[in-house]
Amino acid sequence: MSVNVEKRTDPPGESDYATAAWELKERIRSAEGVLRQRRGFFVDAYRRSTAHLLVENDRLVAFASVRRDGYILFLAVHPDHRGRGHAERLVADIAENHRSVTCHARTTNRQALGFYEHLGFEVIRRIDDYYEDGGDAYYLKLGGESLRERLSGFVGR
């Protein structure tokens, strides 16, 4: 049986999937200790951004919220759906629509840092005490056009 993952979008001002995105983010936070935001901050940021969504059988399996300037606010993939290229697909969609793609990642989140490095993101700088809980972050930026093309290659379209 083949599984069909559908791409959907919540444009700025819409929040059809905000609750599902919050619940997915909280599941990951609880299990892995990452994606720690207060609900009010999350919902406000989600509603102001464009959310790229991957849905399977009307269930959210992955999402990325991005600002108009290409800054990725949130990127999450349901643990049962990892390793299927969902995160690469979301970042490729973002890169296709923005001249620059950036984000922050905790300096202790080796999984996220490895993922971003694999896609061609570069550490621009370290920011101490970036997160509300005092955690440090790296500010990351996707490399030049050749890397954007490489990223598109990860997701055969």
mmCIF file of C-alpha atoms in Angstrom:
data_model
loop_
_atom_site.group_PDB
_atom_site.id
_atom_site.type_symbol
_atom_site.label_atom_id
_atom_site.label_comp_id
_atom_site.label_asym_id
_atom_site.label_seq_id
_atom_site.Cartn_x
_atom_site.Cartn_y
_atom_site.Cartn_z
ATOM 1 C CA MET A 1 0.000 0.000 0.000
ATOM 2 C CA SER A 2 1.494 3.334 -0.962
ATOM 3 C CA VAL A 3 1.356 6.267 1.368
ATOM 4 C CA ASN A 4 0.462 9.664 -0.039
ATOM 5 C CA VAL A 5 1.841 12.685 1.780
ATOM 6 C CA GLU A 6 0.095 15.857 0.710
ATOM 7 C CA LYS A 7 1.665 19.303 0.853
ATOM 8 C CA ARG A 8 -0.515 22.056 2.239
ATOM 9 C CA THR A 9 0.107 25.644 3.303
ATOM 10 C CA ASP A 10 -1.197 27.898 6.036
ATOM 11 C CA PRO A 11 -0.441 31.419 4.747
ATOM 12 C CA PRO A 12 0.107 34.303 7.182
ATOM 13 C CA GLY A 13 -3.043 35.032 9.121
ATOM 14 C CA GLU A 14 -4.392 31.503 8.802
ATOM 15 C CA SER A 15 -3.963 28.856 11.434
ATOM 16 C CA ASP A 16 -5.867 25.783 10.271
ATOM 17 C CA TYR A 17 -3.041 23.536 11.471
ATOM 18 C CA ALA A 18 -1.710 25.620 14.384
ATOM 19 C CA THR A 19 -3.104 23.279 17.037
ATOM 20 C CA ALA A 20 -1.777 20.178 15.267
ATOM 21 C CA ALA A 21 1.614 21.876 14.813
ATOM 22 C CA TRP A 22 1.692 22.837 18.515
ATOM 23 C CA GLU A 23 0.861 19.259 19.528
ATOM 24 C CA LEU A 24 3.570 17.825 17.260
ATOM 25 C CA LYS A 25 6.105 20.333 18.555
ATOM 26 C CA GLU A 26 5.174 19.514 22.157
ATOM 27 C CA ARG A 27 5.493 15.786 21.518
ATOM 28 C CA ILE A 28 9.033 16.358 20.266
ATOM 29 C CA ARG A 29 9.849 18.733 23.139
ATOM 30 C CA SER A 30 8.664 16.201 25.691
ATOM 31 C CA ALA A 31 10.636 13.321 24.157
ATOM 32 C CA GLU A 32 13.784 15.153 23.040
ATOM 33 C CA GLY A 33 13.991 18.371 25.054
ATOM 34 C CA VAL A 34 14.113 20.627 21.975
ATOM 35 C CA LEU A 35 11.604 23.076 20.438
ATOM 36 C CA ARG A 36 10.919 24.735 23.785
ATOM 37 C CA GLN A 37 8.614 27.690 23.264
ATOM 38 C CA ARG A 38 5.702 29.066 25.203
ATOM 39 C CA ARG A 39 2.337 28.433 23.555
ATOM 40 C CA GLY A 40 1.556 32.157 23.113
ATOM 41 C CA PHE A 41 4.895 32.779 21.387
ATOM 42 C CA PHE A 42 4.454 29.730 19.169
ATOM 43 C CA VAL A 43 0.892 30.537 18.084
ATOM 44 C CA ASP A 44 1.719 34.196 17.413
ATOM 45 C CA ALA A 45 4.808 33.297 15.361
ATOM 46 C CA TYR A 46 2.907 30.569 13.501
ATOM 47 C CA ARG A 47 0.073 32.937 12.555
ATOM 48 C CA ARG A 48 2.515 35.585 11.278
ATOM 49 C CA SER A 49 4.474 33.107 9.151
ATOM 50 C CA THR A 50 3.822 30.834 6.215
ATOM 51 C CA ALA A 51 3.527 27.260 7.419
ATOM 52 C CA HIS A 52 4.558 24.564 4.967
ATOM 53 C CA LEU A 53 2.745 21.384 5.981
ATOM 54 C CA LEU A 54 3.000 17.721 5.094
ATOM 55 C CA VAL A 55 -0.192 15.822 5.826
ATOM 56 C CA GLU A 56 -0.888 12.101 5.636
ATOM 57 C CA ASN A 57 -4.491 10.901 5.975
ATOM 58 C CA ASP A 58 -5.442 14.359 7.338
ATOM 59 C CA ARG A 59 -2.787 14.022 10.052
ATOM 60 C CA LEU A 60 0.096 16.503 10.236
ATOM 61 C CA VAL A 61 3.406 14.633 9.949
ATOM 62 C CA ALA A 62 5.794 17.562 9.386
ATOM 63 C CA PHE A 63 5.805 21.333 9.195
ATOM 64 C CA ALA A 64 8.064 24.325 8.774
ATOM 65 C CA SER A 65 7.037 27.876 9.626
ATOM 66 C CA VAL A 66 8.958 30.560 7.772
ATOM 67 C CA ARG A 67 8.946 34.348 7.886
ATOM 68 C CA ARG A 68 8.756 36.500 4.749
ATOM 69 C CA ASP A 69 12.545 36.932 4.819
ATOM 70 C CA GLY A 70 13.224 33.174 4.632
ATOM 71 C CA TYR A 71 13.963 32.705 8.329
ATOM 72 C CA ILE A 72 12.780 29.286 9.534
ATOM 73 C CA LEU A 73 11.002 29.726 12.854
ATOM 74 C CA PHE A 74 10.058 26.088 13.411
ATOM 75 C CA LEU A 75 10.841 22.817 11.670
ATOM 76 C CA ALA A 76 9.442 19.568 13.018
ATOM 77 C CA VAL A 77 8.910 16.035 11.757
ATOM 78 C CA HIS A 78 6.873 13.460 13.655
ATOM 79 C CA PRO A 79 9.323 10.862 15.071
ATOM 80 C CA ASP A 80 7.506 8.008 13.285
ATOM 81 C CA HIS A 81 7.975 9.795 9.934
ATOM 82 C CA ARG A 82 11.662 10.685 10.104
ATOM 83 C CA GLY A 83 14.107 9.411 7.525
ATOM 84 C CA ARG A 84 11.625 9.828 4.674
ATOM 85 C CA GLY A 85 12.944 13.149 3.354
ATOM 86 C CA HIS A 86 10.135 15.265 4.798
ATOM 87 C CA ALA A 87 12.408 17.878 6.383
ATOM 88 C CA GLU A 88 14.519 18.114 3.225
ATOM 89 C CA ARG A 89 11.336 18.587 1.184
ATOM 90 C CA LEU A 90 10.140 21.402 3.447
ATOM 91 C CA VAL A 91 13.497 23.210 3.388
ATOM 92 C CA ALA A 92 13.674 22.782 -0.400
ATOM 93 C CA ASP A 93 10.242 24.414 -0.713
ATOM 94 C CA ILE A 94 11.419 27.303 1.447
ATOM 95 C CA ALA A 95 14.677 27.685 -0.515
ATOM 96 C CA GLU A 96 12.727 27.717 -3.765
ATOM 97 C CA ASN A 97 10.695 30.711 -2.581
ATOM 98 C CA HIS A 98 13.334 32.789 -0.759
ATOM 99 C CA ARG A 99 16.594 34.376 -1.775
ATOM 100 C CA SER A 100 18.080 33.619 1.652
ATOM 101 C CA VAL A 101 17.233 30.842 4.121
ATOM 102 C CA THR A 102 18.340 31.162 7.748
ATOM 103 C CA CYS A 103 17.522 29.736 11.169
ATOM 104 C CA HIS A 104 18.801 29.250 14.696
ATOM 105 C CA ALA A 105 19.624 25.903 16.285
ATOM 106 C CA ARG A 106 20.667 25.070 19.824
ATOM 107 C CA THR A 107 24.380 24.448 20.108
ATOM 108 C CA THR A 108 23.521 21.217 21.951
ATOM 109 C CA ASN A 109 21.076 19.911 19.315
ATOM 110 C CA ARG A 110 23.487 17.689 17.403
ATOM 111 C CA GLN A 111 20.728 16.079 15.352
ATOM 112 C CA ALA A 112 19.481 19.426 14.026
ATOM 113 C CA LEU A 113 23.001 20.735 13.433
ATOM 114 C CA GLY A 114 23.936 17.589 11.499
ATOM 115 C CA PHE A 115 20.789 17.880 9.417
ATOM 116 C CA TYR A 116 21.391 21.531 8.548
ATOM 117 C CA GLU A 117 25.061 20.899 7.763
ATOM 118 C CA HIS A 118 24.034 18.014 5.473
ATOM 119 C CA LEU A 119 21.823 20.439 3.524
ATOM 120 C CA GLY A 120 24.569 23.019 3.133
ATOM 121 C CA PHE A 121 23.816 25.434 5.966
ATOM 122 C CA GLU A 122 26.806 27.219 7.436
ATOM 123 C CA VAL A 123 27.277 28.527 10.964
ATOM 124 C CA ILE A 124 27.412 32.309 10.751
ATOM 125 C CA ARG A 125 27.813 33.003 14.459
ATOM 126 C CA ARG A 126 27.227 31.690 17.949
ATOM 127 C CA ILE A 127 24.821 33.568 20.216
ATOM 128 C CA ASP A 128 25.169 32.965 23.957
ATOM 129 C CA ASP A 129 21.980 32.984 26.063
ATOM 130 C CA TYR A 130 19.816 33.161 22.932
ATOM 131 C CA TYR A 131 16.952 31.076 24.264
ATOM 132 C CA GLU A 132 14.611 32.031 27.076
ATOM 133 C CA ASP A 133 16.042 29.230 29.228
ATOM 134 C CA GLY A 134 19.598 30.527 28.761
ATOM 135 C CA GLY A 135 20.544 28.059 26.013
ATOM 136 C CA ASP A 136 23.050 29.065 23.363
ATOM 137 C CA ALA A 137 22.341 29.021 19.629
ATOM 138 C CA TYR A 138 24.065 29.026 16.300
ATOM 139 C CA TYR A 139 22.721 31.303 13.588
ATOM 140 C CA LEU A 140 22.785 29.280 10.353
ATOM 141 C CA LYS A 141 22.457 30.268 6.718
ATOM 142 C CA LEU A 142 21.968 28.132 3.636
ATOM 143 C CA GLY A 143 24.910 28.520 1.278
ATOM 144 C CA GLY A 144 24.864 29.973 -2.226
ATOM 145 C CA GLU A 145 22.904 29.095 -5.345
ATOM 146 C CA SER A 146 24.863 25.926 -6.053
ATOM 147 C CA LEU A 147 23.859 24.608 -2.635
ATOM 148 C CA ARG A 148 20.242 25.581 -3.248
ATOM 149 C CA GLU A 149 20.376 23.515 -6.437
ATOM 150 C CA ARG A 150 21.970 20.675 -4.461
ATOM 151 C CA LEU A 151 19.143 20.910 -1.930
ATOM 152 C CA SER A 152 16.584 20.635 -4.727
ATOM 153 C CA GLY A 153 18.409 17.485 -5.778
ATOM 154 C CA PHE A 154 17.749 15.883 -2.382
ATOM 155 C CA VAL A 155 14.079 16.019 -3.153
ATOM 156 C CA GLY A 156 13.509 14.544 -6.589
ATOM 157 C CA ARG A 157 10.720 16.604 -8.072
#
